[in-house]
PDB file of C-alpha atoms in Angstrom:
ATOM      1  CA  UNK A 316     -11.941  -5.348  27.338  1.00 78.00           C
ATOM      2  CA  UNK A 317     -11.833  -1.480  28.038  1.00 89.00           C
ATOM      3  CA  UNK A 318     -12.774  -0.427  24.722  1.00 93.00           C
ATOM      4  CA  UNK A 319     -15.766  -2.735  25.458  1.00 94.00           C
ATOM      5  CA  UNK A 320     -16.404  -0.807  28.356  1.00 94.00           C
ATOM      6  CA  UNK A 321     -16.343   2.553  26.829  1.00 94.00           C
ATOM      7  CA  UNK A 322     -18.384   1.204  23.611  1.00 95.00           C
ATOM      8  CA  UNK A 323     -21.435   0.173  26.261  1.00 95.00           C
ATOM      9  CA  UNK A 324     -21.506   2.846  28.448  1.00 94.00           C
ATOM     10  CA  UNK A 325     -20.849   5.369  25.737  1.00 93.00           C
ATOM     11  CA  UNK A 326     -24.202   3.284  23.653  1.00 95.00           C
ATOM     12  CA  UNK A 327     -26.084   4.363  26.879  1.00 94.00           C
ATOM     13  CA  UNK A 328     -25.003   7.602  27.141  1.00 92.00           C
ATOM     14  CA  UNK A 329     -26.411   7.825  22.883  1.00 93.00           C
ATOM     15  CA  UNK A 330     -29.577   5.884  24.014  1.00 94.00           C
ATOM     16  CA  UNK A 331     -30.480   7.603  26.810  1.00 93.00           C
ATOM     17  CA  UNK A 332     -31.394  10.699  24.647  1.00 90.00           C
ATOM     18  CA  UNK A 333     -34.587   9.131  23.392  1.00 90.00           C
ATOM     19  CA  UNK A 334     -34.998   6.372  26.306  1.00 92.00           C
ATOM     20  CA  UNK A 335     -34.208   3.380  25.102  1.00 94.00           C
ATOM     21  CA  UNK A 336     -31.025   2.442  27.400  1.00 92.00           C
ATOM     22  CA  UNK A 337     -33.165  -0.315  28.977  1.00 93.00           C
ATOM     23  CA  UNK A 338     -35.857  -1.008  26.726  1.00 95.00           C
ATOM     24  CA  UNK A 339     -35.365  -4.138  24.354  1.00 96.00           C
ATOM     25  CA  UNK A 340     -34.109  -1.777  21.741  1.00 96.00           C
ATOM     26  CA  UNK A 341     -30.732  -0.617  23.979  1.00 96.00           C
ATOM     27  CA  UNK A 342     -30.149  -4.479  25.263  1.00 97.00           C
ATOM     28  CA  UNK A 343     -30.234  -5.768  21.926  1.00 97.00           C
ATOM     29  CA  UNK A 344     -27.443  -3.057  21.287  1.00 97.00           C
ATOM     30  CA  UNK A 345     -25.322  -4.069  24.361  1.00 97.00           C
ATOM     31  CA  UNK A 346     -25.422  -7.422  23.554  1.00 97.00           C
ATOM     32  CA  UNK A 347     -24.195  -7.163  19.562  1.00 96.00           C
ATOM     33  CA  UNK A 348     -21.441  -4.853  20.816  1.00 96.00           C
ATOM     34  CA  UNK A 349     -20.228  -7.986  23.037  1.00 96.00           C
ATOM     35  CA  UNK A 350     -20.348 -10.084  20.214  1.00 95.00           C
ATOM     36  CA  UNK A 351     -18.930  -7.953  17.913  1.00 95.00           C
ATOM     37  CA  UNK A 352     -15.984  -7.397  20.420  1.00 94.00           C
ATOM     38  CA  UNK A 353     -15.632 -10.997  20.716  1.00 93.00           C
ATOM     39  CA  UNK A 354     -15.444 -12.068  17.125  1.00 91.00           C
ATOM     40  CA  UNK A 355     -12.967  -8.786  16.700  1.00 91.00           C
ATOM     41  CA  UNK A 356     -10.642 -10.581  19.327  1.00 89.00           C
ATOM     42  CA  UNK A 357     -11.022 -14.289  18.108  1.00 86.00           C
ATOM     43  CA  UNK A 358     -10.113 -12.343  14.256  1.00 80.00           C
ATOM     44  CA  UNK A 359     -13.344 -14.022  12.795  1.00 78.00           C
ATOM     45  CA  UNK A 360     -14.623 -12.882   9.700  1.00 74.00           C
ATOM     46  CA  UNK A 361     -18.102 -12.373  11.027  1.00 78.00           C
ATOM     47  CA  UNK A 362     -18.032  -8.377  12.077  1.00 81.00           C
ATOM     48  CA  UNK A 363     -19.821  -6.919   9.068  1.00 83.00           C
ATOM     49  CA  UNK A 364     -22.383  -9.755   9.344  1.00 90.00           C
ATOM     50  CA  UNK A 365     -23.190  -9.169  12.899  1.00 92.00           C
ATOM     51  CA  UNK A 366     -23.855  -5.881  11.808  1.00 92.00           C
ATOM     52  CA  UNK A 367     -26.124  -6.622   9.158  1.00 93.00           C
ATOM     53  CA  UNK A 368     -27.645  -9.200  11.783  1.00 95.00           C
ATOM     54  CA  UNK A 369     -28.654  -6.498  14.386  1.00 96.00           C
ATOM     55  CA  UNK A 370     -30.522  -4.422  11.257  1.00 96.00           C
ATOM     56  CA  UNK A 371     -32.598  -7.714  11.563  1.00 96.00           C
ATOM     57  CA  UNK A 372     -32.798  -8.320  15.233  1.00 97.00           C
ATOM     58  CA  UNK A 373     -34.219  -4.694  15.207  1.00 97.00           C
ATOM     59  CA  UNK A 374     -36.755  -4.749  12.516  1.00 97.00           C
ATOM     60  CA  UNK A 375     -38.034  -7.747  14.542  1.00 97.00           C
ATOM     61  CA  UNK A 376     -38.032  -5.845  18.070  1.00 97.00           C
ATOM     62  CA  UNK A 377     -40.058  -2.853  15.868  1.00 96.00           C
ATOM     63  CA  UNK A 378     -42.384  -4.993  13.891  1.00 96.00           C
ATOM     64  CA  UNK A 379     -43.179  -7.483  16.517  1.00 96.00           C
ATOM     65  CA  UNK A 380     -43.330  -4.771  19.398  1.00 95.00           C
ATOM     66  CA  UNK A 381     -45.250  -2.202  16.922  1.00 95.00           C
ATOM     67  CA  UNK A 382     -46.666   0.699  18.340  1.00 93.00           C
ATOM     68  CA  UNK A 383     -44.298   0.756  21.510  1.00 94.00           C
ATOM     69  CA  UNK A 384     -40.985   1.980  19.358  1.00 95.00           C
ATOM     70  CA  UNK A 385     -40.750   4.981  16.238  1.00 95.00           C
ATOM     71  CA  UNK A 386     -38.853   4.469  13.401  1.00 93.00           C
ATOM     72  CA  UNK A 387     -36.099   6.850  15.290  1.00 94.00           C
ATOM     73  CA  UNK A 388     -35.785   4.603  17.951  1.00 95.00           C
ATOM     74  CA  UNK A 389     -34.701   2.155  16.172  1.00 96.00           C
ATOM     75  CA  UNK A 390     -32.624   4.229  14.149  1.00 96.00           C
ATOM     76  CA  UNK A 391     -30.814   5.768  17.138  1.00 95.00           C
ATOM     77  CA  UNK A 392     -30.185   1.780  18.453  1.00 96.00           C
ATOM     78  CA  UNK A 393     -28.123   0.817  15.505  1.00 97.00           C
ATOM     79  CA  UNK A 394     -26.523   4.280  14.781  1.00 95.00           C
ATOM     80  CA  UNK A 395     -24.927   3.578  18.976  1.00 95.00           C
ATOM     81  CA  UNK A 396     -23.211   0.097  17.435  1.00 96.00           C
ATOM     82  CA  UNK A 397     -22.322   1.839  14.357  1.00 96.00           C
ATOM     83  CA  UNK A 398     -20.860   5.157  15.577  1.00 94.00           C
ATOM     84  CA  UNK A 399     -19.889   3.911  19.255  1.00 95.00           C
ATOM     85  CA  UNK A 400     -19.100   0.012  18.935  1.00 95.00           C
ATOM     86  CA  UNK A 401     -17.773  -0.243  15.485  1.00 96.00           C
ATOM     87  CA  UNK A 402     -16.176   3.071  14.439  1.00 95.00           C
ATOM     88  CA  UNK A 403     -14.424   3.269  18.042  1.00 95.00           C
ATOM     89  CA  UNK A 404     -13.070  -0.526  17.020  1.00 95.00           C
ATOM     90  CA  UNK A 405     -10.763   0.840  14.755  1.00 95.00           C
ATOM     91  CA  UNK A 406      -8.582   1.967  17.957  1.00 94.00           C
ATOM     92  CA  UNK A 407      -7.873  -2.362  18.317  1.00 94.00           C
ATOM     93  CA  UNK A 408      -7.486  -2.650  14.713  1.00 93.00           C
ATOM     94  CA  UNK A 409      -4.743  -0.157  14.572  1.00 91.00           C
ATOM     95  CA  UNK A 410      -3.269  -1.555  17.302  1.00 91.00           C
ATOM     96  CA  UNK A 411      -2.878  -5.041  16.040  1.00 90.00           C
ATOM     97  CA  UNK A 412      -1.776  -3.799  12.246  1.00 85.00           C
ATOM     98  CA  UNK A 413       1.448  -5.996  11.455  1.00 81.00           C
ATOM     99  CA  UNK A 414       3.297  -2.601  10.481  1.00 70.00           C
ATOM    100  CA  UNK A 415       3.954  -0.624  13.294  1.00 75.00           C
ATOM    101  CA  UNK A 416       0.572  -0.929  15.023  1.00 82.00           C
ATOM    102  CA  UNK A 417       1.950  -0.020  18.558  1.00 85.00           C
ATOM    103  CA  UNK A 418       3.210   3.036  17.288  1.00 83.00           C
ATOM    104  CA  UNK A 419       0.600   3.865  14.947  1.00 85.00           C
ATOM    105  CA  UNK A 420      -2.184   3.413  17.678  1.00 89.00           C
ATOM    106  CA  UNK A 421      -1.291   6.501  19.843  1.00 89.00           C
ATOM    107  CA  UNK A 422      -2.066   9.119  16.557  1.00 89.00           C
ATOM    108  CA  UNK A 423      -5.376   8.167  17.223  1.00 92.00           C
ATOM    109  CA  UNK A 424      -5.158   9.942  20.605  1.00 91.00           C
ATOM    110  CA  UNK A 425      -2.479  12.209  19.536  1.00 88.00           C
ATOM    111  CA  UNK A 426      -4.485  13.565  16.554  1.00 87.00           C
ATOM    112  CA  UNK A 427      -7.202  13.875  18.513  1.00 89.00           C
ATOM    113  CA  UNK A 428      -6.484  15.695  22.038  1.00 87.00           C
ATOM    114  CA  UNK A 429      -3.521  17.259  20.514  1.00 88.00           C
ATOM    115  CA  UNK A 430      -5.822  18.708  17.846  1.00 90.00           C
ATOM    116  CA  UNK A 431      -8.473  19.818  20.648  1.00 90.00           C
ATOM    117  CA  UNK A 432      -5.553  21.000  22.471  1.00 91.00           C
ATOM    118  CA  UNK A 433      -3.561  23.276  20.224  1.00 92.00           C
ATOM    119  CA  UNK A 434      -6.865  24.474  18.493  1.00 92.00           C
ATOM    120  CA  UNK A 435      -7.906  25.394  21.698  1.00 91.00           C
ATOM    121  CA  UNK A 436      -4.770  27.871  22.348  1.00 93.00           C
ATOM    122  CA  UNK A 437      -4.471  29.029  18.843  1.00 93.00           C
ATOM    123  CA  UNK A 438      -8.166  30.134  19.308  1.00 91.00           C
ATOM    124  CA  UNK A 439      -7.760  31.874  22.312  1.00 92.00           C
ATOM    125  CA  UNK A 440      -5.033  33.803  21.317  1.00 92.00           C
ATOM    126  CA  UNK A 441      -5.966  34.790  18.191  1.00 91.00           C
ATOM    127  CA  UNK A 442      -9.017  33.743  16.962  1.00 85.00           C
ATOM    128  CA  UNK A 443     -11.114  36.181  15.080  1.00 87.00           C
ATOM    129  CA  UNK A 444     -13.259  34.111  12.420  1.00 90.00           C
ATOM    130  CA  UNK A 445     -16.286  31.624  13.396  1.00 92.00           C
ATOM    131  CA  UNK A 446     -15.710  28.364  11.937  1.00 91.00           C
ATOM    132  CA  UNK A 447     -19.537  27.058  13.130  1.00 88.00           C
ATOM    133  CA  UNK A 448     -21.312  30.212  14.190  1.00 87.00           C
ATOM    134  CA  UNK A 449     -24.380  28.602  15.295  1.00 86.00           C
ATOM    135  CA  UNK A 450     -23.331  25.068  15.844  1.00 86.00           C
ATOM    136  CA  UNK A 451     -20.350  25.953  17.963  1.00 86.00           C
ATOM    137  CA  UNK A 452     -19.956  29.913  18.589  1.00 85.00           C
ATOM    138  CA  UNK A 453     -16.760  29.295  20.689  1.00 87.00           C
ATOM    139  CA  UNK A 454     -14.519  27.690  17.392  1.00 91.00           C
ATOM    140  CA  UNK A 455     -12.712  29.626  15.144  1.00 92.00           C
ATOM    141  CA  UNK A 456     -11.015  29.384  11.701  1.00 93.00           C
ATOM    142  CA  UNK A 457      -7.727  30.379  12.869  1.00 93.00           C
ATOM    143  CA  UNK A 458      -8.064  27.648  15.985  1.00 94.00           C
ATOM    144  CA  UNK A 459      -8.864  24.676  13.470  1.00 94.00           C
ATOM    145  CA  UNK A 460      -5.854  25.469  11.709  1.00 95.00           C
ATOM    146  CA  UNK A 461      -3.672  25.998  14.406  1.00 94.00           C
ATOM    147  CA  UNK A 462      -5.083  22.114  15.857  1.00 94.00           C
ATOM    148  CA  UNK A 463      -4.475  21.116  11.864  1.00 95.00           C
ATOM    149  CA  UNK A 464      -0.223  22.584  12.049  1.00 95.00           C
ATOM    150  CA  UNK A 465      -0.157  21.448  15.991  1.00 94.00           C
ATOM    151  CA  UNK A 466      -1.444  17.845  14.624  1.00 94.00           C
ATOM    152  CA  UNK A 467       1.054  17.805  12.382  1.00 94.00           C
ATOM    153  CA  UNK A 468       4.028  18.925  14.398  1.00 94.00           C
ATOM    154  CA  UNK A 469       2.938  16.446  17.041  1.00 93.00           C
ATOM    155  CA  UNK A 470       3.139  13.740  14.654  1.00 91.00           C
ATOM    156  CA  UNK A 471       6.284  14.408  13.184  1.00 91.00           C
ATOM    157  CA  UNK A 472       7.680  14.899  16.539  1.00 91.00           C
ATOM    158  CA  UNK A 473       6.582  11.855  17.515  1.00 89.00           C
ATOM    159  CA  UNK A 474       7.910  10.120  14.625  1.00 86.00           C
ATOM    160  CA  UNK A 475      11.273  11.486  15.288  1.00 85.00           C
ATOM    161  CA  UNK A 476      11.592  10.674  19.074  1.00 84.00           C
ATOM    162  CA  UNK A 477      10.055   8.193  19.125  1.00 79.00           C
ATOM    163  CA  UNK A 478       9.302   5.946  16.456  1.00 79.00           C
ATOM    164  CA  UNK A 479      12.460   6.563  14.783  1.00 72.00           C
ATOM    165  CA  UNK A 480      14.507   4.724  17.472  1.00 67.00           C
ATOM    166  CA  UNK A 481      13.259   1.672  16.619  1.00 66.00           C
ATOM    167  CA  UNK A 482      12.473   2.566  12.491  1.00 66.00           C
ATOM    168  CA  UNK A 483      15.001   3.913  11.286  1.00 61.00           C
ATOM    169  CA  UNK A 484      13.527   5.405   7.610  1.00 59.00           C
ATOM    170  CA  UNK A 485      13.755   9.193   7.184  1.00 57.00           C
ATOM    171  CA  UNK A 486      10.137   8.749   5.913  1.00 73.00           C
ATOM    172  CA  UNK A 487       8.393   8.337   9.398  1.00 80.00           C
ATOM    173  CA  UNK A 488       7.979  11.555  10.289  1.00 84.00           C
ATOM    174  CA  UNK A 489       6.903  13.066   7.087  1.00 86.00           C
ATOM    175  CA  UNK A 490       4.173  10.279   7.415  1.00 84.00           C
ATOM    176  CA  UNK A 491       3.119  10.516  10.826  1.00 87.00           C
ATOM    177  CA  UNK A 492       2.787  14.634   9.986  1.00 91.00           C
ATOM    178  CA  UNK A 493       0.846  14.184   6.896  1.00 90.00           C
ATOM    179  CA  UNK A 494      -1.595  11.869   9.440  1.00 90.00           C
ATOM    180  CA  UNK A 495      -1.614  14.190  12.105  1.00 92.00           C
ATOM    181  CA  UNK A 496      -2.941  16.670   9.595  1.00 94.00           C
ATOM    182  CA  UNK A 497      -5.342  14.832   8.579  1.00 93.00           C
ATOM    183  CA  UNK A 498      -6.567  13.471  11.913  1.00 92.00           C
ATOM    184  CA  UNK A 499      -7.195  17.020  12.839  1.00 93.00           C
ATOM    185  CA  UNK A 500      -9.052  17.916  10.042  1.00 94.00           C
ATOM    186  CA  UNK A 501     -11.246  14.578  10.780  1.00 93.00           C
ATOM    187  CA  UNK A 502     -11.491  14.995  14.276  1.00 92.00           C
ATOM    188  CA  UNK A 503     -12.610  18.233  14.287  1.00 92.00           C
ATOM    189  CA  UNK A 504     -15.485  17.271  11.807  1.00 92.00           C
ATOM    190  CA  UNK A 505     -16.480  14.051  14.832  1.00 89.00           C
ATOM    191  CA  UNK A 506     -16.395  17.126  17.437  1.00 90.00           C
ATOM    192  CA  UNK A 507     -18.691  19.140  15.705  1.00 91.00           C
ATOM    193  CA  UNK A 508     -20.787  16.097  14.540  1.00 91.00           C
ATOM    194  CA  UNK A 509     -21.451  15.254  18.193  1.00 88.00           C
ATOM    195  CA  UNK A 510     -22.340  19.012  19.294  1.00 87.00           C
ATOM    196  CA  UNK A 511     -24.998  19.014  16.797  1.00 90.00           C
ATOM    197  CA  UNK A 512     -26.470  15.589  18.483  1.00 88.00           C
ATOM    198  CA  UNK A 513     -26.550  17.486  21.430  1.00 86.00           C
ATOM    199  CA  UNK A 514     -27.792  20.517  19.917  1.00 86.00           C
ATOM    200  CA  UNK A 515     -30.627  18.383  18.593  1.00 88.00           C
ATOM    201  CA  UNK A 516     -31.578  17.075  21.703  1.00 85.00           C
ATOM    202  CA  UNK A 517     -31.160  20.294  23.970  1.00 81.00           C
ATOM    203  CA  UNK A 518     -28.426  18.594  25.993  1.00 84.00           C
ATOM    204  CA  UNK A 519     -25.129  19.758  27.640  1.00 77.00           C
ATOM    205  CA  UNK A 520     -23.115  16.677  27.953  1.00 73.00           C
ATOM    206  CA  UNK A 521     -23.440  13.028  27.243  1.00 80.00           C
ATOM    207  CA  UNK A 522     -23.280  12.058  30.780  1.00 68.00           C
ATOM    208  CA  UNK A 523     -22.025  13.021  33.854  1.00 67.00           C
ATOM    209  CA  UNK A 524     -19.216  10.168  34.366  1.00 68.00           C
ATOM    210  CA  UNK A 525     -16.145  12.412  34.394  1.00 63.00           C
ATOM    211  CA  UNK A 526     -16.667  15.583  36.805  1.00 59.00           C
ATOM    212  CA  UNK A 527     -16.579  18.866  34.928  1.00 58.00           C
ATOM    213  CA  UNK A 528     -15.621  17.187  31.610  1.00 59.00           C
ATOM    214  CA  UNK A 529     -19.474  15.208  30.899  1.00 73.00           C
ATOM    215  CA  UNK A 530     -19.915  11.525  29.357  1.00 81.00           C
ATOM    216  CA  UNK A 531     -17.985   9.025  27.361  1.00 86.00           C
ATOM    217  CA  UNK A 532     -18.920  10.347  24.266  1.00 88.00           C
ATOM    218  CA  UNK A 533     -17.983  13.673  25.579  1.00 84.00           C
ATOM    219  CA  UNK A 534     -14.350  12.786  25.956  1.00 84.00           C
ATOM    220  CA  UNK A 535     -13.992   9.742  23.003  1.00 87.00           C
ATOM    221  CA  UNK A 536     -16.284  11.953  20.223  1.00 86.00           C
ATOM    222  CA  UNK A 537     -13.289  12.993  18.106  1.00 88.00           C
ATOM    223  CA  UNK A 538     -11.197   9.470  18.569  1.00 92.00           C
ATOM    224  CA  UNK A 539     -14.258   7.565  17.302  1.00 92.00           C
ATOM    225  CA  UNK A 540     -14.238   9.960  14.101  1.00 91.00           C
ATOM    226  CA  UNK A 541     -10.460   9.535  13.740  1.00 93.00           C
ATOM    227  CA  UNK A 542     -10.038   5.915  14.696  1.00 94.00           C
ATOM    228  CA  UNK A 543     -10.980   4.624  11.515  1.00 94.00           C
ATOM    229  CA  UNK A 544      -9.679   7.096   9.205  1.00 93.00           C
ATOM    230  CA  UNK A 545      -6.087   6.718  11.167  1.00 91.00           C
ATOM    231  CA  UNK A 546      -6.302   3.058  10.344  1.00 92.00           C
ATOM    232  CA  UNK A 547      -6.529   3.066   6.603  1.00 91.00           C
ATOM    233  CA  UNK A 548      -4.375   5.788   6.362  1.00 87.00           C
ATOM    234  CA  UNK A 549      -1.817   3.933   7.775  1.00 82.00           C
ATOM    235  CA  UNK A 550      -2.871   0.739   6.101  1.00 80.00           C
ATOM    236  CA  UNK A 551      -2.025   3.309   2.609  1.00 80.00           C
ATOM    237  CA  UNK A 552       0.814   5.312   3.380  1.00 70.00           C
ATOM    238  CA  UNK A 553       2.976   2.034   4.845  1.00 64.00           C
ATOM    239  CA  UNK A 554       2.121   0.340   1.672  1.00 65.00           C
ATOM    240  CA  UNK A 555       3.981   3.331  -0.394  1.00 57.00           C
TER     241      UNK A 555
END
């Protein structure tokens, strides 16, 4: 139910850049993200075809509508299922892996506000080398490695407090570090992906939900990157 929430509100916030959070367009988007959401709970098979589905539904909004949409309006409607509703899914499917998924959730999160967090510090202290001069003027090469090693380090600390209580193989926290490190490299890449949206569209923030920290998608851009990738790693490395 909340990451239902935060998948609709965080479509509008994406479909509000070209107006389309109440046109046909954006409510055909709300309503496949409540389906999706609903065969994802019931564990149907039917997620990837209600995805294909809305690729139809859409073409038939645009064709039958035709002039009132562009091309990139329809575009921008399925990229918010895609990039908000299904990519952000992957937080529930981690959750409900049969290995571990309780644990294994929280790298999401930790990967990716630990990763803003220590990248943020390392970058401020010592940063010296633009890692996006023009996207993102403010993010250095020395503060994306420092959130790649703090990743890490969180993971394999959490591993060892935590996850080792109730696991009790060596291997944990060699495996939730190589994660971490990863996460950070992948969450830094969903970051940057979503300051270029913005960048494209001449906008500060997403929304204006949270005070003094913007819109859904302002807060959730990295854990929507890292969500997925977090789940197959861990689908791989438990399988080892």
């Amino acid at each position: 139910g909340t990451l239902l929430v935060i998948s609709l509100i965080g479509m509008s916030e994406l479909y509000k850049i070209l107006d389309i959070h109440k046109a046909m367009l954006g409510i055909a988007g709300y309503v496949m993200a409540i389906i999706y959401y609903y065969c994802l709970l019931k564990q149907t098979e039917q997620q990837s075809f209600i995805i294909i589905l809305f690729v139809l539904v859409l073409m038939c909004i645009y064709v039958f509508s035709y002039p009132k949409y562009r091309s990139e309006h329809v575009m921008l409607a399925f990229f918010g299922l895609f990039y908000v509703t299904y990519m952000l899914s992957f937080v529930y499917k981690t959750r409900m892996l049969p290995a571990n998924g309780q644990f294994l959730v929280w790298l999401v999160f930790l990967c990716s506000w630990g990763s803003d967090t220590c990248a943020y510090c390392v970058g401020m202290l010592i940063g010296k080398h633009k890692l996006a001069p023009v996207l993102s003027p403010k993010k250095s090469i020395e503060g994306s490695i420092g959130g790649i090693v703090g990743s890490a380090i969180v993971g394999a600390l959490f591993g060892y407090f935590i996850v080792e209580k109730v696991i009790t193989e060596q291997q944990v926290i060699w495996i939730f570090a190589l994660i971490g490190a990863i996460g950070s490299v992948v969450s830094q890449i969903g970051d940057l992906a979503a300051s270029g949206i913005k960048r494209n569209y001449e906008i500060k923030d997403y929304g204006t939900l949270i005070p003094g920290h913007g819109g859904i998608l302002d807060r959730f851009d990295s854990v929507i990157f890292t969500a997925p990738i977090i789940y197959y790693l861990a689908e791989l490395v438990m399988k080892l």
